[in-house]
């Protein structure tokens, strides 16, 4: 049971505030929340906070704080789920979630909240159901244009016809003006995998973890059936065998309740009649056993002269993707010993960039081609630690605070598990002549690819 | 209008489920465990045999007012529908007409229609809602047969309409229900099994909690459920949403308290990654500490070793403390890692390592030798008060094994004037006096200097008084000093008391999927305390004042106490003070509510037992001296509702068992059970320590 719900910008300005029960405080709770959040000691979790008999539970999403307050000992799983569902809903209805879209669509957001929550109890969060009750139309910042390729969003990329849709194509409200609905018959399907890896300093692999999702954003009329064909060699669990090859194996799979699995056993086809808006069709996990080699290997060498305080780090990054693939927005983050003052660098290509930021080395590689090898040589001065000269410690040992290196990157058109969408077929036939557009994209990304030095 | 329509499913189904449960055993034979979902009405795939014409014809017949007017003809048509349905034809097309046919006085017709509705309700949930009106009306019919029929049908209506939020609500609601028999309990579990597989974490956790609570007498079922929820929990732990990840980690820790090996094979999932926020890393380190076992200890320690040199000093220190707590079980490996860390000569590392050493030698005396060898040289890298205190304590207590101990302490004595922390000076006084007892020649001179400084120049009164005290103690004679200062140098039992291993699942089941694990038990206690105080206001007397004033529960409070539901959760009040007289009077006036015997071998220290009982807020009123036979003890405790537990422990060495008799001033079976289990745990723990 929820007492209040509010949305704050990343700077703490209240954007939306709604009190459902009138049983607690006034509007100043939003301010109180932000003050508490920013004043929290580092080892305490901000997820659930308490103030005078009131619990604050929040998520951070797209730079916003979505917060609920309650005075009861509620289910944290349920509330967090509700908050992230709300975030998706607001995204569906406003086009995308962000400070700008929320403040432009205040009326719509309040209308939605009115329908979703009644006296603090959840009524429904289905995009489809809500469509019947929502009257306000979303205000979109600028008309959608095919030529706008600047911003990077989640959905949208290549189609099977290898035409390209702008990344922002999916960032539009589900409830767009009823007049021009015919041209908006589009479906976006994303296979997104999140990779987390830990590699020991001797190069041995300590941990690989892939969290995958098939996400769908549909602008088709609700209830129109579609069939998603997955790789036929897709196996679940360690023991299942399919096809003659090594198979595409995942450890666990869960499906959205809308998915009909009649054809899954035989042909690996998912059938569903999705409502408009965003939906996670399938989630899967895979650990320890990747079918393809890891995308990156790092070969570091460190020279450390304790006497002069000169630290030299040579990093060689090899990309083991297939030759035709590439990695984008690769960033290497290497924590450095405390007090590093200067940095000189020699990079293997001009488009790279390296700098010191927050006590760490940041090496940006906008584009890395499969099979290529890039390197950087970095020289730094580390001030000598105060106190007596140390003895008993070998001078060749790297200084304290160096490493581990962590990489973040995106791999377009690549899934680490090897899972692919074979086809996306729609049963929907529009009355006009415009065939619905289907956009299918595969993407892997990582923000936790850690290599010990 | 629209609002109304949407609210229905949740509200109705709550009622239905509530009504459904007590009748479960009448309507279906008990199904065995594990056949998940066997109680659900199964909808077979209806073959599509060109039934359109049949349906059309039947529809027409059902709508025909002439047929409706003729009871027999109407019934015949309905019978045909049922017949086709049985043959496997899809008859869902006439649902609307059949619902209308249910409003009749003809019981046979009613039965037929209800049979039909129960079969097709899952396919036509919207229309099934219309039937509920009739069903409800029938529930208040004067004819008991009609009432029973309606109720039974309502129970069999399975509607899939309920969304995840409704499901979570209903699961939460069902927590209030107490099954009347074991069979009924397993029926409910079978019925709700599918919710454990839901895609929504809220529903899965809600179902898990319900299972844990319902199966409180079946530990194997509880373990089973926790195994099944492992997958969803682990997925949540590596979720992209930090908040979900954090909450899941808190629940993992909760489970680990009862099943330490539960996540051991998944230890890699709890390795920290660089980009995670601090609070998640700290939780993960705690989890790693708790799931460590023989197979993974090597890898876990290596991982934690990596964190010890993290740029964030707080995180590094947390990792070192974690290694320290693993050291209670895997002492040698951990002490070696900790010793290596000293080699890094970093202040923030050295101070925490030395503090860890201090706690460790107290609990695990076998590592004293290794610690003593590692200490020399540490003093150069310790600046803070806590670290200095730990080092000085170690030098004082184990100084006879550390060759340069007097010289290190001498440095501290030399610089005592510039020492800013009084606590360090106090520690220094005690340590130096202790070391003086074992190595008098090396310490005598500086002890004199230190005492002189403390008495003559020190401005902090506590330090000065301590100095004077030791000075006067020395005047009494060295034997007296020894008698007072030389206490045991370690106490391995303390660790076990501090951290009672393997708490039963039932001790936290009611907290599962609530905010309690997220805040942590101790923080939750303070939160609910001030929250409670706010609510109850000043009229509720403080618990401790109960005891002081003769009768335990003031008359005006009696009612309030009775209102508290007998929930079975037990909160014992700390610092209960009962006079021996009052205890005796009450003891004699009450009957024994529970008596049992526990195995109990050999000799033990009554003090240890007393201390252990104190930890769980059970006070000892009186006990025989150690070695007395038979040995007896009288204990008292009071829970937060005012219920008083008086206990007699009787140990007869010849039977090697301990007899427990408990008396209660109010009859509360549930809390009595919880109290007994607390008592059993404590006595069990002591028994383990002995052996």
Coordinates of C-alpha atoms in Angstrom, one line a residue, chain B residues 85-562:
Chain B
X85 CA -18.8 -30.6 -23.9
X86 CA -17.9 -34.0 -22.5
X87 CA -17.3 -35.2 -26.1
X88 CA -14.7 -32.5 -26.5
X89 CA -16.6 -30.0 -28.6
X90 CA -15.9 -26.4 -27.9
X91 CA -19.1 -25.2 -26.2
X92 CA -17.7 -21.9 -24.9
X93 CA -19.7 -20.0 -27.4
X94 CA -22.9 -20.4 -25.4
X95 CA -21.4 -19.2 -22.2
X96 CA -23.5 -16.1 -21.9
X97 CA -26.7 -18.1 -22.4
X98 CA -25.6 -20.7 -19.9
X99 CA -24.9 -18.0 -17.3
X100 CA -28.5 -16.8 -17.7
X101 CA -29.7 -20.4 -17.3
X102 CA -28.1 -20.5 -13.9
X103 CA -30.8 -18.2 -12.4
X104 CA -33.3 -21.0 -11.8
X105 CA -35.0 -22.8 -9.0
X106 CA -34.4 -26.1 -10.7
X107 CA -31.5 -27.6 -8.8
X108 CA -30.7 -30.2 -11.4
X109 CA -30.4 -27.4 -14.0
X110 CA -28.3 -25.4 -11.6
X111 CA -25.9 -28.2 -11.1
X112 CA -25.5 -28.8 -14.8
X113 CA -25.0 -25.1 -15.5
X114 CA -22.4 -24.8 -12.7
X115 CA -20.5 -27.8 -14.1
X116 CA -20.4 -26.1 -17.4
X117 CA -19.3 -22.8 -15.9
X118 CA -16.5 -24.4 -14.0
X119 CA -15.1 -25.9 -17.1
X120 CA -15.2 -22.8 -19.3
X121 CA -14.6 -20.1 -16.7
X122 CA -10.8 -19.9 -17.5
X123 CA -11.6 -19.3 -21.1
X124 CA -14.2 -16.7 -20.5
X125 CA -13.1 -14.9 -17.4
X126 CA -15.0 -11.7 -18.2
X127 CA -18.2 -13.5 -18.6
X128 CA -17.5 -15.8 -15.6
X129 CA -17.6 -12.6 -13.5
X130 CA -21.3 -12.3 -14.4
X131 CA -21.9 -15.7 -12.9
X132 CA -20.5 -14.7 -9.6
X133 CA -23.5 -12.6 -8.9
X134 CA -25.8 -15.5 -9.1
X135 CA -23.4 -17.6 -7.1
X136 CA -23.3 -15.1 -4.4
X137 CA -27.1 -14.8 -4.3
X138 CA -27.2 -18.6 -4.0
X139 CA -24.8 -18.5 -1.1
X140 CA -27.6 -16.9 1.0
X141 CA -30.3 -19.2 -0.3
X142 CA -32.5 -20.7 2.5
X143 CA -31.9 -24.2 1.0
X144 CA -28.6 -25.6 2.4
X145 CA -28.2 -27.7 -0.7
X146 CA -28.2 -24.6 -3.0
X147 CA -25.8 -22.8 -0.6
X148 CA -23.4 -25.8 -0.7
X149 CA -23.6 -26.1 -4.4
X150 CA -23.0 -22.4 -5.0
X151 CA -20.0 -22.4 -2.6
X152 CA -18.5 -25.5 -4.2
X153 CA -18.9 -24.1 -7.7
X154 CA -17.4 -20.8 -6.7
X155 CA -14.4 -22.7 -5.3
X156 CA -14.0 -24.5 -8.6
X157 CA -14.1 -21.4 -10.7
X158 CA -10.5 -20.8 -11.7
X159 CA -10.0 -17.6 -13.3
X160 CA -6.7 -16.7 -14.8
X161 CA -7.5 -13.0 -14.8
X162 CA -5.6 -12.0 -12.0
X163 CA -2.6 -10.0 -12.9
X164 CA 0.7 -10.1 -11.0
X165 CA -0.4 -7.4 -8.5
X166 CA -3.5 -9.2 -7.7
X167 CA -1.6 -12.4 -7.3
X168 CA 0.8 -10.8 -4.9
X169 CA -2.1 -9.4 -2.9
X170 CA -3.9 -12.7 -2.7
X171 CA -0.7 -14.5 -1.7
X172 CA -0.1 -12.0 1.1
X173 CA -3.7 -12.3 2.1
X174 CA -3.5 -16.1 2.4
X175 CA -0.8 -15.8 5.0
X176 CA -3.6 -15.3 7.5
X177 CA -5.0 -18.7 6.9
X178 CA -4.2 -21.6 9.1
X179 CA -4.7 -25.0 7.4
X180 CA -6.7 -27.4 9.6
X181 CA -4.9 -30.5 8.5
X182 CA -1.8 -31.7 6.9
X183 CA -3.7 -32.9 3.9
X184 CA -5.2 -29.5 3.4
X185 CA -1.9 -27.9 3.8
X186 CA -0.3 -29.9 1.0
X187 CA -3.4 -29.3 -1.2
X188 CA -2.8 -25.6 -0.8
X189 CA 0.8 -26.0 -1.6
X190 CA 0.1 -28.0 -4.7
X191 CA -2.5 -25.5 -5.8
X192 CA -0.1 -22.5 -5.4
X193 CA 2.9 -24.3 -6.8
X194 CA 2.8 -22.5 -10.2
X195 CA 3.3 -19.1 -8.5
X196 CA 6.8 -20.1 -7.6
X197 CA 7.5 -20.2 -11.4
X198 CA 6.0 -16.8 -12.1
X199 CA 8.0 -14.3 -14.1
X200 CA 7.4 -11.6 -11.6
X201 CA 9.8 -11.5 -8.6
X202 CA 7.1 -10.0 -6.4
X203 CA 4.9 -13.0 -6.9
X204 CA 7.7 -15.6 -6.6
X205 CA 8.8 -14.1 -3.3
X206 CA 5.3 -13.8 -2.1
X207 CA 4.6 -17.4 -2.9
X208 CA 7.9 -18.4 -1.2
X209 CA 7.0 -16.6 2.0
X210 CA 3.6 -18.3 2.0
X211 CA 5.2 -21.7 1.5
X212 CA 7.7 -21.1 4.3
X213 CA 5.0 -20.0 6.7
X214 CA 2.5 -22.7 5.9
X215 CA 5.2 -25.4 6.0
X216 CA 6.6 -24.3 9.3
X217 CA 6.4 -27.8 10.7
X218 CA 8.0 -29.4 7.6
X219 CA 11.6 -28.3 7.3
X220 CA 12.2 -30.5 4.2
X221 CA 9.4 -28.6 2.4
X222 CA 10.9 -25.3 3.4
X223 CA 14.3 -26.4 2.2
X224 CA 12.7 -27.6 -1.0
X225 CA 11.1 -24.2 -1.6
X226 CA 14.3 -22.4 -0.9
X227 CA 16.1 -24.5 -3.5
X228 CA 13.4 -23.7 -6.0
X229 CA 13.6 -19.9 -5.3
X230 CA 17.4 -20.0 -5.8
X231 CA 17.2 -19.4 -9.5
X232 CA 15.0 -16.3 -9.4
X233 CA 17.0 -14.9 -6.4
X234 CA 20.3 -15.3 -8.2
X235 CA 18.9 -13.8 -11.3
X236 CA 17.7 -10.8 -9.3
X237 CA 21.2 -10.6 -7.7
X238 CA 22.7 -10.0 -11.1
X239 CA 19.9 -7.9 -12.3
X240 CA 20.6 -4.6 -14.1
X241 CA 18.5 -2.8 -11.5
X242 CA 20.8 -2.0 -8.6
X243 CA 17.9 -1.7 -6.3
X244 CA 16.5 -5.1 -7.0
X245 CA 20.0 -6.5 -6.8
X246 CA 20.4 -5.1 -3.3
X247 CA 17.1 -6.4 -2.0
X248 CA 17.8 -9.8 -3.4
X249 CA 21.3 -9.9 -1.8
X250 CA 19.7 -9.0 1.6
X251 CA 17.4 -12.0 1.2
X252 CA 20.2 -14.2 0.2
X253 CA 22.0 -13.4 3.4
X254 CA 18.8 -14.2 5.3
X255 CA 18.6 -17.6 3.8
X256 CA 22.3 -18.2 4.4
X257 CA 21.7 -17.8 8.1
X258 CA 19.7 -21.0 8.1
X259 CA 21.3 -22.9 5.2
X260 CA 24.9 -21.9 5.1
X261 CA 25.7 -24.1 2.1
X262 CA 22.8 -23.0 0.1
X263 CA 24.6 -20.7 -2.4
X264 CA 28.1 -22.1 -2.0
X265 CA 28.3 -23.4 -5.6
X266 CA 27.3 -20.0 -6.9
X267 CA 29.9 -18.1 -5.1
X268 CA 31.1 -16.4 -8.3
X269 CA 27.8 -14.6 -8.7
X270 CA 28.7 -12.6 -5.6
X271 CA 32.0 -11.4 -6.8
X272 CA 32.1 -7.6 -6.9
X273 CA 32.5 -5.7 -10.1
X274 CA 34.2 -2.3 -10.3
X275 CA 31.2 -0.3 -11.4
X276 CA 28.9 -1.4 -8.6
X277 CA 27.9 1.0 -5.9
X278 CA 29.4 0.7 -2.5
X279 CA 26.4 -0.7 -0.7
X280 CA 26.1 -3.6 -3.1
X281 CA 29.7 -4.4 -2.8
X282 CA 29.5 -4.5 1.0
X283 CA 26.5 -6.8 0.8
X284 CA 28.3 -9.1 -1.6
X285 CA 31.3 -9.3 0.7
X286 CA 29.0 -10.3 3.6
X287 CA 27.4 -13.0 1.5
X288 CA 30.8 -14.3 0.4
X289 CA 31.8 -14.6 4.1
X290 CA 28.7 -16.5 4.9
X291 CA 28.7 -19.0 2.0
X292 CA 32.4 -20.0 2.3
X293 CA 33.0 -23.7 2.5
X294 CA 35.9 -26.2 2.0
X295 CA 35.5 -26.3 -1.8
X296 CA 35.4 -22.5 -2.5
X297 CA 37.4 -21.1 0.4
X298 CA 40.5 -20.8 -1.8
X299 CA 38.8 -18.8 -4.6
X300 CA 36.7 -16.7 -2.2
X301 CA 39.8 -15.7 -0.2
X302 CA 41.7 -14.8 -3.4
X303 CA 38.8 -12.6 -4.5
X304 CA 38.6 -10.9 -1.1
X305 CA 42.4 -10.5 -1.1
X306 CA 42.0 -8.5 -4.3
X307 CA 39.5 -6.1 -2.7
X308 CA 41.9 -5.4 0.2
X309 CA 43.9 -3.1 -2.1
X310 CA 40.8 -1.3 -3.5
X311 CA 41.1 2.4 -4.0
X312 CA 38.2 2.9 -1.6
X313 CA 39.6 2.6 1.9
X314 CA 36.2 1.7 3.3
X315 CA 35.7 -1.1 0.9
X316 CA 39.3 -2.4 1.5
X317 CA 38.7 -2.4 5.2
X318 CA 35.4 -4.2 4.9
X319 CA 37.2 -6.9 2.9
X320 CA 39.9 -7.3 5.6
X321 CA 37.2 -7.6 8.3
X322 CA 35.6 -10.2 6.1
X323 CA 38.8 -12.2 5.9
X324 CA 39.0 -11.9 9.6
X325 CA 35.6 -13.4 10.1
X326 CA 36.4 -16.3 7.7
X327 CA 39.5 -16.8 9.8
X328 CA 37.4 -18.2 12.6
X329 CA 36.9 -21.3 10.5
X330 CA 39.9 -21.3 8.1
X331 CA 42.4 -19.8 10.4
X332 CA 45.8 -20.6 8.9
X333 CA 45.0 -19.5 5.3
X334 CA 43.5 -16.2 6.5
X335 CA 46.2 -15.4 8.9
X336 CA 48.7 -15.8 6.1
X337 CA 46.8 -13.5 3.8
X338 CA 46.5 -10.9 6.6
X339 CA 50.2 -11.1 7.3
X340 CA 51.0 -10.5 3.7
X341 CA 48.8 -7.4 3.8
X342 CA 50.9 -6.0 6.5
X343 CA 53.8 -6.0 4.1
X344 CA 52.0 -3.4 2.0
X345 CA 52.7 -0.9 4.8
X346 CA 49.5 1.1 4.2
X347 CA 48.0 2.8 7.2
X348 CA 44.4 2.0 6.5
X349 CA 45.2 -1.6 5.9
X350 CA 47.6 -2.2 8.8
X351 CA 45.2 -0.8 11.4
X352 CA 42.4 -3.0 10.3
X353 CA 44.6 -6.1 10.1
X354 CA 45.8 -5.6 13.6
X355 CA 42.3 -5.1 14.9
X356 CA 41.3 -8.3 13.2
X357 CA 44.3 -10.1 14.8
X358 CA 43.2 -8.9 18.2
X359 CA 39.7 -10.3 17.8
X360 CA 41.1 -13.5 16.3
X361 CA 43.5 -14.5 19.0
X362 CA 40.7 -14.0 21.5
X363 CA 38.5 -16.5 19.6
X364 CA 41.1 -18.8 18.0
X365 CA 44.0 -19.1 20.4
X366 CA 45.7 -21.6 18.0
X367 CA 46.8 -18.7 15.8
X368 CA 48.5 -16.7 18.5
X369 CA 52.0 -17.8 17.5
X370 CA 51.5 -16.7 13.9
X371 CA 50.0 -13.4 14.9
X372 CA 52.9 -12.7 17.3
X373 CA 55.4 -13.3 14.5
X374 CA 53.6 -10.9 12.2
X375 CA 53.3 -8.0 14.6
X376 CA 56.8 -6.6 14.7
X377 CA 57.1 -3.5 12.5
X378 CA 53.3 -2.8 12.5
X379 CA 53.7 0.1 14.8
X380 CA 55.2 2.3 12.1
X381 CA 52.0 2.2 10.1
X382 CA 49.4 2.7 12.7
X383 CA 48.1 6.2 13.5
X384 CA 44.5 5.9 14.5
X385 CA 43.1 5.2 17.9
X386 CA 41.4 1.9 17.2
X387 CA 44.5 0.4 15.6
X388 CA 46.8 1.6 18.4
X389 CA 44.5 0.1 21.0
X390 CA 44.5 -3.2 19.3
X391 CA 48.2 -3.3 18.9
X392 CA 48.9 -2.3 22.5
X393 CA 46.4 -4.9 23.7
X394 CA 48.2 -7.6 21.8
X395 CA 51.6 -6.5 23.0
X396 CA 50.3 -6.5 26.6
X397 CA 48.5 -9.8 26.6
X398 CA 50.9 -11.8 24.4
X399 CA 54.1 -9.7 25.0
X400 CA 56.0 -12.7 26.4
X401 CA 56.0 -14.2 22.9
X402 CA 57.0 -11.0 21.0
X403 CA 60.7 -10.3 21.5
X404 CA 60.5 -6.5 20.9
X405 CA 57.2 -5.9 22.7
X406 CA 58.8 -3.8 25.5
X407 CA 60.5 -1.6 23.1
X408 CA 57.4 -0.9 21.0
X409 CA 55.5 -0.1 24.2
X410 CA 58.4 2.1 25.3
X411 CA 58.0 4.2 22.1
X412 CA 54.4 4.7 23.1
X413 CA 55.4 5.7 26.6
X414 CA 58.0 8.2 25.3
X415 CA 55.3 9.8 23.2
X416 CA 52.5 9.6 25.6
X417 CA 52.5 13.4 26.1
X418 CA 51.5 13.9 22.5
X419 CA 49.0 11.1 22.4
X420 CA 45.6 12.5 21.7
X421 CA 43.3 9.6 22.5
X422 CA 42.6 8.9 26.2
X423 CA 41.5 5.3 25.2
X424 CA 45.0 4.6 23.9
X425 CA 46.6 5.8 27.2
X426 CA 44.2 3.6 29.2
X427 CA 45.1 0.6 27.0
X428 CA 48.8 1.4 27.4
X429 CA 48.6 1.4 31.2
X430 CA 46.9 -2.0 31.3
X431 CA 49.2 -3.5 28.7
X432 CA 52.4 -2.3 30.3
X433 CA 51.3 -3.5 33.7
X434 CA 50.5 -7.0 32.2
X435 CA 53.8 -7.1 30.3
X436 CA 55.6 -6.0 33.5
X437 CA 54.3 -9.2 35.1
X438 CA 55.9 -11.4 32.5
X439 CA 59.0 -9.4 31.7
X440 CA 59.6 -7.3 34.8
X441 CA 63.2 -6.4 34.1
X442 CA 62.6 -4.7 30.8
X443 CA 59.4 -2.9 31.9
X444 CA 60.0 -1.7 35.4
X445 CA 61.6 1.5 34.5
X446 CA 59.1 2.7 31.9
X447 CA 56.2 1.5 33.9
X448 CA 57.4 3.9 36.6
X449 CA 57.6 6.7 34.1
X450 CA 54.2 6.1 32.7
X451 CA 52.6 5.9 36.1
X452 CA 54.3 9.1 37.1
X453 CA 53.1 10.8 34.0
X454 CA 49.5 9.6 34.4
X455 CA 49.3 10.6 38.0
X456 CA 51.1 13.9 37.9
X457 CA 50.6 15.3 34.5
X458 CA 47.7 13.7 32.8
X459 CA 44.6 15.9 32.4
X460 CA 42.1 13.3 31.5
X461 CA 40.6 12.1 34.8
X462 CA 39.7 8.6 33.7
X463 CA 43.3 8.0 32.7
X464 CA 44.6 9.6 35.9
X465 CA 42.3 7.5 38.0
X466 CA 43.3 4.3 36.2
X467 CA 47.0 5.2 36.8
X468 CA 46.3 5.8 40.5
X469 CA 44.4 2.5 40.7
X470 CA 47.3 0.5 39.3
X471 CA 49.8 2.4 41.4
X472 CA 47.9 1.5 44.6
X473 CA 47.4 -2.1 43.3
X474 CA 51.1 -2.4 42.9
X475 CA 51.6 -1.2 46.5
X476 CA 49.4 -4.2 47.7
X477 CA 51.8 -6.6 46.2
X478 CA 52.6 -8.4 43.0
X479 CA 50.5 -11.5 43.8
X480 CA 47.4 -9.3 44.1
X481 CA 48.2 -7.6 40.7
X482 CA 48.5 -11.0 39.1
X483 CA 45.3 -12.2 40.6
X484 CA 43.5 -9.2 39.2
X485 CA 45.1 -8.7 35.8
X486 CA 45.9 -12.2 34.6
X487 CA 42.6 -13.3 33.2
X488 CA 42.2 -15.9 30.4
X489 CA 43.8 -14.9 27.1
X490 CA 41.2 -16.3 24.9
X491 CA 37.6 -17.5 24.9
X492 CA 36.7 -19.7 22.0
X493 CA 33.2 -20.1 23.2
X494 CA 32.5 -16.4 22.7
X495 CA 32.5 -16.7 18.9
X496 CA 29.8 -19.4 19.0
X497 CA 27.6 -17.3 21.3
X498 CA 28.0 -14.2 19.3
X499 CA 27.0 -15.9 16.1
X500 CA 24.6 -18.7 16.7
X501 CA 25.0 -20.9 13.7
X502 CA 22.1 -22.1 11.6
X503 CA 19.1 -20.3 12.9
X504 CA 15.9 -22.1 12.1
X505 CA 14.1 -21.0 9.0
X506 CA 11.0 -20.3 11.1
X507 CA 12.9 -17.6 13.0
X508 CA 12.8 -15.3 9.9
X509 CA 10.1 -16.8 7.7
X510 CA 7.7 -14.0 8.6
X511 CA 10.3 -11.4 7.7
X512 CA 10.9 -12.8 4.3
X513 CA 9.8 -10.5 1.5
X514 CA 9.4 -7.6 3.8
X515 CA 11.6 -4.6 4.6
X516 CA 13.2 -6.3 7.6
X517 CA 16.0 -8.1 5.8
X518 CA 16.6 -4.9 3.7
X519 CA 17.1 -2.7 6.7
X520 CA 18.8 -5.5 8.7
X521 CA 17.4 -6.8 11.9
X522 CA 19.0 -4.4 14.3
X523 CA 18.1 -1.3 12.3
X524 CA 14.6 -2.6 11.9
X525 CA 14.4 -3.0 15.7
X526 CA 15.2 0.7 16.3
X527 CA 12.9 1.8 13.5
X528 CA 9.9 -0.2 14.7
X529 CA 10.7 0.9 18.3
X530 CA 10.4 4.6 17.6
X531 CA 7.5 3.9 15.2
X532 CA 5.7 1.9 17.9
X533 CA 6.4 4.6 20.5
X534 CA 4.9 7.2 18.2
X535 CA 1.8 5.1 17.7
X536 CA 1.1 4.0 21.2
X537 CA 2.0 7.3 22.8
X538 CA 3.0 7.7 26.3
X539 CA 0.2 5.7 27.9
X540 CA 2.1 2.4 27.4
X541 CA 4.3 1.8 30.4
X542 CA 7.9 0.9 29.7
X543 CA 8.4 -2.8 29.7
X544 CA 11.1 -2.7 32.5
X545 CA 8.8 -0.8 34.8
X546 CA 6.3 -3.7 34.7
X547 CA 8.6 -5.9 36.6
X548 CA 9.6 -3.4 39.3
X549 CA 6.0 -2.8 40.4
X550 CA 4.7 -6.0 42.0
X551 CA 2.0 -7.4 39.7
X552 CA 3.4 -7.9 36.3
X553 CA 0.6 -6.7 34.2
X554 CA -1.4 -3.7 35.4
X555 CA -5.1 -4.4 35.2
X556 CA -5.8 -1.7 32.6
X557 CA -3.2 -3.4 30.3
X558 CA -4.8 -6.8 30.4
X559 CA -7.2 -6.1 27.6
X560 CA -4.5 -4.8 25.4
X561 CA -2.5 -7.8 25.9
X562 CA -5.4 -10.0 25.0

